[in-house]
Amino acid sequence: MKHFPWMVFILLSIVSCQKRPDSVQIMTVNGPVEASEMGITLVHEHVIVDWIGADSTGYHRWDRDEVVGRALPFLLEIRESGVNTFLECTPAYLGRDPFVLKELSEKSGIAILTNTGYYGALSNRFIPAHAFEESPEALAQRWVDEFENGIDGSGVRPGFIKIAVNPADSLSALHQKIIHAASIAHKKTGLAIVSHTGPDGPAFAQIGILKTQGVSPTAFIWTHAQGGTLEGCIKAAQEGAWISLDNVNDAPPAEPGMPGAVEWYANRISDLKDAGLLQKILISHDSGWYNVGQPDGGNYNGYTVIFNRLLPELKKRGFTDDDIEQILVRNPREAFTIRIRYL
Ligand SMILES: [Zn+2]
């Protein structure tokens, strides 16, 4: 028994390595990072989009140096506002480019996350041919492979799953398959599911499918929840889903007497806070981007309206610095930490 103390030491070492309760991580384009380092986070933005369609897009369609040159000033601008982490939500077959994102992250000093998954909205024009035939398990395996081995030889691993469904009350068979595949990929990777959704109907249809797969609604980010009703957002948030109000912009009132966009967002966020759901709100601009095919990427919109316009409106409505930190720091951290969420 003279080796006994060593055995105890080795066993204790193994146990302490496995537990590591302090180590909760996100996956950036530069690899895993402690979630506690995320800081102020924009959860839904773009630096490049290619609208040509899944059958024609590819890396040959844009010049990486030109994209980086166009996007970088806008990232440096928000660095000044304290933004530390940025989720680039352009999916595969819509212009996703991990090489561009890695370079932008290195040059701007902002942590960037990219995604895996397929975009079904807009008549399935961005769905690759293989996805129409394959099983949910096969699709999920493609996305899990990207998480385990990186995207297209870049070494960059996705930090979340991005999908999209049509804004219809009942999901098509293909869109049911996509959310089913996302639930399988979630259970293998722990990546959160960001789903371009819009109204209440498809939000609850997707949450229903997740539940049948044993996945908690806390893994689901209801993207474009500004297209949903307040009642629907409250119900989904109470079930655990994340309410992503992600097209914050400074459009003027549609008609005299109506709220402008900034005021509308401030009111909706305030209503959710009054319902006790501040801890389920995510906000972003869904802005950008280098538009492939247009001269020098066309008209690029920045990512500053939240800082310059929305936060002052929230403060007028009694929001404290701690409330704002909840929305811009703690909620993204909780939503995008890599963790499998079983029902
Ligand atoms: Zn978007």
PDB file of N, CA and C in Angstrom, residues 97-194:
ATOM      1  N   ASP A  97     -18.051  33.843 -43.780  1.00  0.00           N
ATOM      2  CA  ASP A  97     -16.638  33.693 -44.138  1.00  0.00           C
ATOM      3  C   ASP A  97     -15.773  33.722 -42.882  1.00  0.00           C
ATOM      4  N   PRO A  98     -15.402  32.541 -42.357  1.00  0.00           N
ATOM      5  CA  PRO A  98     -14.639  32.506 -41.107  1.00  0.00           C
ATOM      6  C   PRO A  98     -13.258  33.152 -41.231  1.00  0.00           C
ATOM      7  N   PHE A  99     -12.695  33.164 -42.454  1.00  0.00           N
ATOM      8  CA  PHE A  99     -11.367  33.767 -42.640  1.00  0.00           C
ATOM      9  C   PHE A  99     -11.452  35.284 -42.460  1.00  0.00           C
ATOM     10  N   VAL A 100     -12.513  35.876 -43.022  1.00  0.00           N
ATOM     11  CA  VAL A 100     -12.738  37.319 -42.858  1.00  0.00           C
ATOM     12  C   VAL A 100     -12.972  37.652 -41.386  1.00  0.00           C
ATOM     13  N   LEU A 101     -13.786  36.836 -40.718  1.00  0.00           N
ATOM     14  CA  LEU A 101     -14.138  37.141 -39.322  1.00  0.00           C
ATOM     15  C   LEU A 101     -12.926  37.037 -38.405  1.00  0.00           C
ATOM     16  N   LYS A 102     -12.063  36.059 -38.684  1.00  0.00           N
ATOM     17  CA  LYS A 102     -10.860  35.896 -37.855  1.00  0.00           C
ATOM     18  C   LYS A 102      -9.950  37.127 -38.006  1.00  0.00           C
ATOM     19  N   GLU A 103      -9.805  37.572 -39.230  1.00  0.00           N
ATOM     20  CA  GLU A 103      -8.944  38.733 -39.467  1.00  0.00           C
ATOM     21  C   GLU A 103      -9.540  39.997 -38.827  1.00  0.00           C
ATOM     22  N   LEU A 104     -10.865  40.153 -38.946  1.00  0.00           N
ATOM     23  CA  LEU A 104     -11.515  41.321 -38.340  1.00  0.00           C
ATOM     24  C   LEU A 104     -11.389  41.296 -36.822  1.00  0.00           C
ATOM     25  N   SER A 105     -11.488  40.110 -36.244  1.00  0.00           N
ATOM     26  CA  SER A 105     -11.355  40.005 -34.788  1.00  0.00           C
ATOM     27  C   SER A 105      -9.945  40.399 -34.359  1.00  0.00           C
ATOM     28  N   GLU A 106      -8.958  39.911 -35.095  1.00  0.00           N
ATOM     29  CA  GLU A 106      -7.570  40.236 -34.733  1.00  0.00           C
ATOM     30  C   GLU A 106      -7.294  41.724 -34.898  1.00  0.00           C
ATOM     31  N   LYS A 107      -7.840  42.348 -35.954  1.00  0.00           N
ATOM     32  CA  LYS A 107      -7.540  43.759 -36.226  1.00  0.00           C
ATOM     33  C   LYS A 107      -8.340  44.712 -35.338  1.00  0.00           C
ATOM     34  N   SER A 108      -9.548  44.290 -34.910  1.00  0.00           N
ATOM     35  CA  SER A 108     -10.399  45.194 -34.116  1.00  0.00           C
ATOM     36  C   SER A 108     -10.236  44.987 -32.618  1.00  0.00           C
ATOM     37  N   GLY A 109      -9.759  43.808 -32.220  1.00  0.00           N
ATOM     38  CA  GLY A 109      -9.692  43.498 -30.795  1.00  0.00           C
ATOM     39  C   GLY A 109     -11.034  43.070 -30.223  1.00  0.00           C
ATOM     40  N   ILE A 110     -12.034  42.879 -31.080  1.00  0.00           N
ATOM     41  CA  ILE A 110     -13.363  42.432 -30.624  1.00  0.00           C
ATOM     42  C   ILE A 110     -13.459  40.915 -30.813  1.00  0.00           C
ATOM     43  N   ALA A 111     -13.975  40.231 -29.809  1.00  0.00           N
ATOM     44  CA  ALA A 111     -14.217  38.789 -29.931  1.00  0.00           C
ATOM     45  C   ALA A 111     -15.429  38.594 -30.846  1.00  0.00           C
ATOM     46  N   ILE A 112     -15.267  37.785 -31.880  1.00  0.00           N
ATOM     47  CA  ILE A 112     -16.361  37.540 -32.828  1.00  0.00           C
ATOM     48  C   ILE A 112     -16.747  36.066 -32.776  1.00  0.00           C
ATOM     49  N   LEU A 113     -18.069  35.817 -32.818  1.00  0.00           N
ATOM     50  CA  LEU A 113     -18.573  34.438 -32.900  1.00  0.00           C
ATOM     51  C   LEU A 113     -19.225  34.250 -34.259  1.00  0.00           C
ATOM     52  N   THR A 114     -19.010  33.086 -34.869  1.00  0.00           N
ATOM     53  CA  THR A 114     -19.745  32.740 -36.076  1.00  0.00           C
ATOM     54  C   THR A 114     -20.615  31.518 -35.787  1.00  0.00           C
ATOM     55  N   ASN A 115     -21.257  30.989 -36.813  1.00  0.00           N
ATOM     56  CA  ASN A 115     -22.321  30.013 -36.570  1.00  0.00           C
ATOM     57  C   ASN A 115     -22.272  28.848 -37.535  1.00  0.00           C
ATOM     58  N   THR A 116     -23.053  27.820 -37.182  1.00  0.00           N
ATOM     59  CA  THR A 116     -23.329  26.720 -38.096  1.00  0.00           C
ATOM     60  C   THR A 116     -24.842  26.584 -38.209  1.00  0.00           C
ATOM     61  N   GLY A 117     -25.324  25.915 -39.259  1.00  0.00           N
ATOM     62  CA  GLY A 117     -26.772  25.781 -39.435  1.00  0.00           C
ATOM     63  C   GLY A 117     -27.191  26.331 -40.785  1.00  0.00           C
ATOM     64  N   TYR A 118     -28.480  26.141 -41.128  1.00  0.00           N
ATOM     65  CA  TYR A 118     -28.989  26.557 -42.442  1.00  0.00           C
ATOM     66  C   TYR A 118     -30.171  27.502 -42.301  1.00  0.00           C
ATOM     67  N   TYR A 119     -30.294  28.384 -43.303  1.00  0.00           N
ATOM     68  CA  TYR A 119     -31.271  29.471 -43.299  1.00  0.00           C
ATOM     69  C   TYR A 119     -32.425  29.121 -44.229  1.00  0.00           C
ATOM     70  N   GLY A 120     -33.581  28.783 -43.647  1.00  0.00           N
ATOM     71  CA  GLY A 120     -34.700  28.313 -44.458  1.00  0.00           C
ATOM     72  C   GLY A 120     -35.655  29.402 -44.926  1.00  0.00           C
ATOM     73  N   ALA A 121     -35.624  30.587 -44.282  1.00  0.00           N
ATOM     74  CA  ALA A 121     -36.570  31.639 -44.666  1.00  0.00           C
ATOM     75  C   ALA A 121     -36.280  32.104 -46.092  1.00  0.00           C
ATOM     76  N   LEU A 122     -37.183  32.953 -46.621  1.00  0.00           N
ATOM     77  CA  LEU A 122     -37.032  33.496 -47.977  1.00  0.00           C
ATOM     78  C   LEU A 122     -37.008  32.382 -49.018  1.00  0.00           C
ATOM     79  N   SER A 123     -38.021  31.515 -48.941  1.00  0.00           N
ATOM     80  CA  SER A 123     -38.275  30.501 -49.980  1.00  0.00           C
ATOM     81  C   SER A 123     -37.139  29.498 -50.158  1.00  0.00           C
ATOM     82  N   ASN A 124     -36.385  29.253 -49.114  1.00  0.00           N
ATOM     83  CA  ASN A 124     -35.341  28.206 -49.132  1.00  0.00           C
ATOM     84  C   ASN A 124     -34.243  28.455 -50.170  1.00  0.00           C
ATOM     85  N   ARG A 125     -34.071  29.708 -50.588  1.00  0.00           N
ATOM     86  CA  ARG A 125     -33.046  30.010 -51.599  1.00  0.00           C
ATOM     87  C   ARG A 125     -31.632  29.833 -51.057  1.00  0.00           C
ATOM     88  N   PHE A 126     -31.507  29.785 -49.725  1.00  0.00           N
ATOM     89  CA  PHE A 126     -30.174  29.709 -49.123  1.00  0.00           C
ATOM     90  C   PHE A 126     -29.910  28.337 -48.508  1.00  0.00           C
ATOM     91  N   ILE A 127     -30.773  27.391 -48.871  1.00  0.00           N
ATOM     92  CA  ILE A 127     -30.618  26.010 -48.400  1.00  0.00           C
ATOM     93  C   ILE A 127     -29.876  25.214 -49.477  1.00  0.00           C
ATOM     94  N   PRO A 128     -28.772  24.565 -49.144  1.00  0.00           N
ATOM     95  CA  PRO A 128     -28.046  23.778 -50.145  1.00  0.00           C
ATOM     96  C   PRO A 128     -28.846  22.534 -50.552  1.00  0.00           C
ATOM     97  N   ALA A 129     -28.601  22.067 -51.756  1.00  0.00           N
ATOM     98  CA  ALA A 129     -29.392  20.970 -52.328  1.00  0.00           C
ATOM     99  C   ALA A 129     -29.423  19.749 -51.409  1.00  0.00           C
ATOM    100  N   HIS A 130     -28.285  19.392 -50.776  1.00  0.00           N
ATOM    101  CA  HIS A 130     -28.253  18.164 -49.974  1.00  0.00           C
ATOM    102  C   HIS A 130     -29.260  18.200 -48.820  1.00  0.00           C
ATOM    103  N   ALA A 131     -29.601  19.414 -48.343  1.00  0.00           N
ATOM    104  CA  ALA A 131     -30.457  19.519 -47.154  1.00  0.00           C
ATOM    105  C   ALA A 131     -31.904  19.134 -47.441  1.00  0.00           C
ATOM    106  N   PHE A 132     -32.298  19.184 -48.719  1.00  0.00           N
ATOM    107  CA  PHE A 132     -33.673  18.806 -49.047  1.00  0.00           C
ATOM    108  C   PHE A 132     -33.871  17.297 -48.894  1.00  0.00           C
ATOM    109  N   GLU A 133     -32.777  16.538 -49.056  1.00  0.00           N
ATOM    110  CA  GLU A 133     -32.883  15.075 -49.062  1.00  0.00           C
ATOM    111  C   GLU A 133     -32.479  14.439 -47.734  1.00  0.00           C
ATOM    112  N   GLU A 134     -31.534  15.060 -47.054  1.00  0.00           N
ATOM    113  CA  GLU A 134     -30.933  14.378 -45.899  1.00  0.00           C
ATOM    114  C   GLU A 134     -31.859  14.333 -44.693  1.00  0.00           C
ATOM    115  N   SER A 135     -31.577  13.380 -43.815  1.00  0.00           N
ATOM    116  CA  SER A 135     -32.335  13.254 -42.567  1.00  0.00           C
ATOM    117  C   SER A 135     -31.907  14.348 -41.590  1.00  0.00           C
ATOM    118  N   PRO A 136     -32.728  14.604 -40.559  1.00  0.00           N
ATOM    119  CA  PRO A 136     -32.312  15.561 -39.531  1.00  0.00           C
ATOM    120  C   PRO A 136     -30.978  15.155 -38.892  1.00  0.00           C
ATOM    121  N   GLU A 137     -30.795  13.852 -38.708  1.00  0.00           N
ATOM    122  CA  GLU A 137     -29.551  13.362 -38.079  1.00  0.00           C
ATOM    123  C   GLU A 137     -28.338  13.690 -38.960  1.00  0.00           C
ATOM    124  N   ALA A 138     -28.495  13.510 -40.288  1.00  0.00           N
ATOM    125  CA  ALA A 138     -27.373  13.781 -41.198  1.00  0.00           C
ATOM    126  C   ALA A 138     -27.047  15.270 -41.235  1.00  0.00           C
ATOM    127  N   LEU A 139     -28.090  16.110 -41.252  1.00  0.00           N
ATOM    128  CA  LEU A 139     -27.848  17.560 -41.240  1.00  0.00           C
ATOM    129  C   LEU A 139     -27.133  17.962 -39.951  1.00  0.00           C
ATOM    130  N   ALA A 140     -27.661  17.443 -38.839  1.00  0.00           N
ATOM    131  CA  ALA A 140     -27.059  17.780 -37.546  1.00  0.00           C
ATOM    132  C   ALA A 140     -25.594  17.364 -37.522  1.00  0.00           C
ATOM    133  N   GLN A 141     -25.285  16.211 -38.120  1.00  0.00           N
ATOM    134  CA  GLN A 141     -23.904  15.734 -38.096  1.00  0.00           C
ATOM    135  C   GLN A 141     -22.970  16.689 -38.850  1.00  0.00           C
ATOM    136  N   ARG A 142     -23.464  17.285 -39.951  1.00  0.00           N
ATOM    137  CA  ARG A 142     -22.646  18.275 -40.669  1.00  0.00           C
ATOM    138  C   ARG A 142     -22.295  19.443 -39.744  1.00  0.00           C
ATOM    139  N   TRP A 143     -23.291  19.881 -38.940  1.00  0.00           N
ATOM    140  CA  TRP A 143     -23.086  21.042 -38.073  1.00  0.00           C
ATOM    141  C   TRP A 143     -22.186  20.669 -36.887  1.00  0.00           C
ATOM    142  N   VAL A 144     -22.382  19.449 -36.388  1.00  0.00           N
ATOM    143  CA  VAL A 144     -21.515  18.978 -35.291  1.00  0.00           C
ATOM    144  C   VAL A 144     -20.072  18.861 -35.792  1.00  0.00           C
ATOM    145  N   ASP A 145     -19.902  18.391 -37.030  1.00  0.00           N
ATOM    146  CA  ASP A 145     -18.553  18.293 -37.609  1.00  0.00           C
ATOM    147  C   ASP A 145     -17.870  19.660 -37.641  1.00  0.00           C
ATOM    148  N   GLU A 146     -18.620  20.694 -37.998  1.00  0.00           N
ATOM    149  CA  GLU A 146     -18.023  22.039 -38.021  1.00  0.00           C
ATOM    150  C   GLU A 146     -17.601  22.445 -36.612  1.00  0.00           C
ATOM    151  N   PHE A 147     -18.420  22.084 -35.623  1.00  0.00           N
ATOM    152  CA  PHE A 147     -18.072  22.438 -34.239  1.00  0.00           C
ATOM    153  C   PHE A 147     -16.828  21.668 -33.780  1.00  0.00           C
ATOM    154  N   GLU A 148     -16.735  20.429 -34.196  1.00  0.00           N
ATOM    155  CA  GLU A 148     -15.606  19.612 -33.714  1.00  0.00           C
ATOM    156  C   GLU A 148     -14.328  19.856 -34.510  1.00  0.00           C
ATOM    157  N   ASN A 149     -14.465  20.112 -35.816  1.00  0.00           N
ATOM    158  CA  ASN A 149     -13.280  20.163 -36.687  1.00  0.00           C
ATOM    159  C   ASN A 149     -13.028  21.504 -37.343  1.00  0.00           C
ATOM    160  N   GLY A 150     -13.933  22.456 -37.164  1.00  0.00           N
ATOM    161  CA  GLY A 150     -13.758  23.763 -37.781  1.00  0.00           C
ATOM    162  C   GLY A 150     -14.446  23.839 -39.138  1.00  0.00           C
ATOM    163  N   ILE A 151     -14.562  25.074 -39.630  1.00  0.00           N
ATOM    164  CA  ILE A 151     -15.324  25.364 -40.861  1.00  0.00           C
ATOM    165  C   ILE A 151     -14.367  25.485 -42.045  1.00  0.00           C
ATOM    166  N   ASP A 152     -14.555  24.652 -43.059  1.00  0.00           N
ATOM    167  CA  ASP A 152     -13.840  24.784 -44.341  1.00  0.00           C
ATOM    168  C   ASP A 152     -12.326  24.924 -44.179  1.00  0.00           C
ATOM    169  N   GLY A 153     -11.738  24.171 -43.278  1.00  0.00           N
ATOM    170  CA  GLY A 153     -10.281  24.188 -43.138  1.00  0.00           C
ATOM    171  C   GLY A 153      -9.723  25.437 -42.484  1.00  0.00           C
ATOM    172  N   SER A 154     -10.598  26.307 -41.967  1.00  0.00           N
ATOM    173  CA  SER A 154     -10.138  27.562 -41.349  1.00  0.00           C
ATOM    174  C   SER A 154      -9.660  27.355 -39.918  1.00  0.00           C
ATOM    175  N   GLY A 155     -10.072  26.244 -39.316  1.00  0.00           N
ATOM    176  CA  GLY A 155      -9.810  26.047 -37.891  1.00  0.00           C
ATOM    177  C   GLY A 155     -10.788  26.812 -37.015  1.00  0.00           C
ATOM    178  N   VAL A 156     -11.645  27.631 -37.631  1.00  0.00           N
ATOM    179  CA  VAL A 156     -12.629  28.422 -36.876  1.00  0.00           C
ATOM    180  C   VAL A 156     -13.833  27.545 -36.559  1.00  0.00           C
ATOM    181  N   ARG A 157     -14.231  27.537 -35.289  1.00  0.00           N
ATOM    182  CA  ARG A 157     -15.376  26.730 -34.859  1.00  0.00           C
ATOM    183  C   ARG A 157     -16.569  27.633 -34.549  1.00  0.00           C
ATOM    184  N   PRO A 158     -17.785  27.167 -34.863  1.00  0.00           N
ATOM    185  CA  PRO A 158     -18.965  27.996 -34.615  1.00  0.00           C
ATOM    186  C   PRO A 158     -19.251  28.145 -33.125  1.00  0.00           C
ATOM    187  N   GLY A 159     -19.813  29.320 -32.763  1.00  0.00           N
ATOM    188  CA  GLY A 159     -20.165  29.585 -31.367  1.00  0.00           C
ATOM    189  C   GLY A 159     -21.653  29.488 -31.092  1.00  0.00           C
ATOM    190  N   PHE A 160     -22.443  29.271 -32.148  1.00  0.00           N
ATOM    191  CA  PHE A 160     -23.887  29.075 -31.981  1.00  0.00           C
ATOM    192  C   PHE A 160     -24.442  28.452 -33.253  1.00  0.00           C
ATOM    193  N   ILE A 161     -25.684  27.971 -33.165  1.00  0.00           N
ATOM    194  CA  ILE A 161     -26.391  27.417 -34.314  1.00  0.00           C
ATOM    195  C   ILE A 161     -27.323  28.503 -34.818  1.00  0.00           C
ATOM    196  N   LYS A 162     -27.263  28.805 -36.136  1.00  0.00           N
ATOM    197  CA  LYS A 162     -28.163  29.810 -36.704  1.00  0.00           C
ATOM    198  C   LYS A 162     -29.033  29.142 -37.751  1.00  0.00           C
ATOM    199  N   ILE A 163     -30.343  29.236 -37.544  1.00  0.00           N
ATOM    200  CA  ILE A 163     -31.279  28.698 -38.526  1.00  0.00           C
ATOM    201  C   ILE A 163     -32.317  29.776 -38.830  1.00  0.00           C
ATOM    202  N   ALA A 164     -33.201  29.497 -39.784  1.00  0.00           N
ATOM    203  CA  ALA A 164     -34.272  30.439 -40.106  1.00  0.00           C
ATOM    204  C   ALA A 164     -35.453  29.658 -40.641  1.00  0.00           C
ATOM    205  N   VAL A 165     -36.642  30.094 -40.237  1.00  0.00           N
ATOM    206  CA  VAL A 165     -37.876  29.479 -40.750  1.00  0.00           C
ATOM    207  C   VAL A 165     -38.778  30.583 -41.295  1.00  0.00           C
ATOM    208  N   ASN A 166     -39.750  30.201 -42.093  1.00  0.00           N
ATOM    209  CA  ASN A 166     -40.710  31.171 -42.623  1.00  0.00           C
ATOM    210  C   ASN A 166     -41.615  31.689 -41.505  1.00  0.00           C
ATOM    211  N   PRO A 167     -42.133  32.913 -41.661  1.00  0.00           N
ATOM    212  CA  PRO A 167     -43.012  33.475 -40.618  1.00  0.00           C
ATOM    213  C   PRO A 167     -44.438  32.945 -40.690  1.00  0.00           C
ATOM    214  N   ALA A 168     -44.593  31.653 -40.932  1.00  0.00           N
ATOM    215  CA  ALA A 168     -45.927  31.050 -41.066  1.00  0.00           C
ATOM    216  C   ALA A 168     -46.277  30.300 -39.785  1.00  0.00           C
ATOM    217  N   ASP A 169     -47.597  30.232 -39.498  1.00  0.00           N
ATOM    218  CA  ASP A 169     -48.017  29.589 -38.242  1.00  0.00           C
ATOM    219  C   ASP A 169     -47.634  28.118 -38.202  1.00  0.00           C
ATOM    220  N   SER A 170     -47.754  27.426 -39.358  1.00  0.00           N
ATOM    221  CA  SER A 170     -47.331  26.022 -39.346  1.00  0.00           C
ATOM    222  C   SER A 170     -46.059  25.896 -40.180  1.00  0.00           C
ATOM    223  N   LEU A 171     -45.090  25.214 -39.619  1.00  0.00           N
ATOM    224  CA  LEU A 171     -43.793  25.090 -40.283  1.00  0.00           C
ATOM    225  C   LEU A 171     -43.891  24.062 -41.408  1.00  0.00           C
ATOM    226  N   SER A 172     -43.218  24.341 -42.520  1.00  0.00           N
ATOM    227  CA  SER A 172     -43.140  23.359 -43.601  1.00  0.00           C
ATOM    228  C   SER A 172     -42.353  22.148 -43.098  1.00  0.00           C
ATOM    229  N   ALA A 173     -42.476  21.025 -43.835  1.00  0.00           N
ATOM    230  CA  ALA A 173     -41.736  19.822 -43.434  1.00  0.00           C
ATOM    231  C   ALA A 173     -40.237  20.100 -43.393  1.00  0.00           C
ATOM    232  N   LEU A 174     -39.739  20.884 -44.359  1.00  0.00           N
ATOM    233  CA  LEU A 174     -38.301  21.187 -44.395  1.00  0.00           C
ATOM    234  C   LEU A 174     -37.887  22.013 -43.172  1.00  0.00           C
ATOM    235  N   HIS A 175     -38.724  22.978 -42.812  1.00  0.00           N
ATOM    236  CA  HIS A 175     -38.367  23.822 -41.668  1.00  0.00           C
ATOM    237  C   HIS A 175     -38.513  23.062 -40.349  1.00  0.00           C
ATOM    238  N   GLN A 176     -39.464  22.128 -40.300  1.00  0.00           N
ATOM    239  CA  GLN A 176     -39.527  21.242 -39.117  1.00  0.00           C
ATOM    240  C   GLN A 176     -38.243  20.423 -39.009  1.00  0.00           C
ATOM    241  N   LYS A 177     -37.745  19.994 -40.163  1.00  0.00           N
ATOM    242  CA  LYS A 177     -36.515  19.194 -40.167  1.00  0.00           C
ATOM    243  C   LYS A 177     -35.329  20.035 -39.698  1.00  0.00           C
ATOM    244  N   ILE A 178     -35.315  21.292 -40.088  1.00  0.00           N
ATOM    245  CA  ILE A 178     -34.179  22.155 -39.701  1.00  0.00           C
ATOM    246  C   ILE A 178     -34.158  22.374 -38.181  1.00  0.00           C
ATOM    247  N   ILE A 179     -35.307  22.648 -37.574  1.00  0.00           N
ATOM    248  CA  ILE A 179     -35.311  22.850 -36.114  1.00  0.00           C
ATOM    249  C   ILE A 179     -35.056  21.516 -35.401  1.00  0.00           C
ATOM    250  N   HIS A 180     -35.521  20.434 -35.998  1.00  0.00           N
ATOM    251  CA  HIS A 180     -35.227  19.103 -35.436  1.00  0.00           C
ATOM    252  C   HIS A 180     -33.707  18.858 -35.465  1.00  0.00           C
ATOM    253  N   ALA A 181     -33.088  19.152 -36.610  1.00  0.00           N
ATOM    254  CA  ALA A 181     -31.627  18.985 -36.728  1.00  0.00           C
ATOM    255  C   ALA A 181     -30.901  19.876 -35.725  1.00  0.00           C
ATOM    256  N   ALA A 182     -31.406  21.099 -35.552  1.00  0.00           N
ATOM    257  CA  ALA A 182     -30.773  22.016 -34.590  1.00  0.00           C
ATOM    258  C   ALA A 182     -30.838  21.447 -33.174  1.00  0.00           C
ATOM    259  N   SER A 183     -31.959  20.805 -32.851  1.00  0.00           N
ATOM    260  CA  SER A 183     -32.089  20.242 -31.495  1.00  0.00           C
ATOM    261  C   SER A 183     -31.101  19.087 -31.297  1.00  0.00           C
ATOM    262  N   ILE A 184     -30.898  18.283 -32.347  1.00  0.00           N
ATOM    263  CA  ILE A 184     -29.925  17.183 -32.248  1.00  0.00           C
ATOM    264  C   ILE A 184     -28.507  17.760 -32.085  1.00  0.00           C
ATOM    265  N   ALA A 185     -28.202  18.772 -32.915  1.00  0.00           N
ATOM    266  CA  ALA A 185     -26.862  19.385 -32.841  1.00  0.00           C
ATOM    267  C   ALA A 185     -26.650  20.053 -31.478  1.00  0.00           C
ATOM    268  N   HIS A 186     -27.706  20.653 -30.939  1.00  0.00           N
ATOM    269  CA  HIS A 186     -27.583  21.261 -29.605  1.00  0.00           C
ATOM    270  C   HIS A 186     -27.208  20.205 -28.566  1.00  0.00           C
ATOM    271  N   LYS A 187     -27.873  19.056 -28.637  1.00  0.00           N
ATOM    272  CA  LYS A 187     -27.616  18.016 -27.620  1.00  0.00           C
ATOM    273  C   LYS A 187     -26.211  17.431 -27.749  1.00  0.00           C
ATOM    274  N   LYS A 188     -25.582  17.598 -28.925  1.00  0.00           N
ATOM    275  CA  LYS A 188     -24.215  17.097 -29.079  1.00  0.00           C
ATOM    276  C   LYS A 188     -23.156  18.150 -28.816  1.00  0.00           C
ATOM    277  N   THR A 189     -23.530  19.444 -28.922  1.00  0.00           N
ATOM    278  CA  THR A 189     -22.512  20.503 -28.819  1.00  0.00           C
ATOM    279  C   THR A 189     -22.736  21.462 -27.659  1.00  0.00           C
ATOM    280  N   GLY A 190     -23.989  21.625 -27.221  1.00  0.00           N
ATOM    281  CA  GLY A 190     -24.294  22.644 -26.206  1.00  0.00           C
ATOM    282  C   GLY A 190     -24.380  24.048 -26.779  1.00  0.00           C
ATOM    283  N   LEU A 191     -24.362  24.176 -28.133  1.00  0.00           N
ATOM    284  CA  LEU A 191     -24.482  25.504 -28.741  1.00  0.00           C
ATOM    285  C   LEU A 191     -25.938  25.975 -28.707  1.00  0.00           C
ATOM    286  N   ALA A 192     -26.122  27.261 -28.411  1.00  0.00           N
ATOM    287  CA  ALA A 192     -27.469  27.843 -28.412  1.00  0.00           C
ATOM    288  C   ALA A 192     -28.009  27.894 -29.835  1.00  0.00           C
ATOM    289  N   ILE A 193     -29.344  27.882 -29.954  1.00  0.00           N
ATOM    290  CA  ILE A 193     -30.017  27.889 -31.259  1.00  0.00           C
ATOM    291  C   ILE A 193     -30.620  29.271 -31.498  1.00  0.00           C
ATOM    292  N   VAL A 194     -30.040  29.998 -32.438  1.00  0.00           N
ATOM    293  CA  VAL A 194     -30.545  31.315 -32.830  1.00  0.00           C
ATOM    294  C   VAL A 194     -31.405  31.096 -34.062  1.00  0.00           C
TER     295      VAL A 194
END
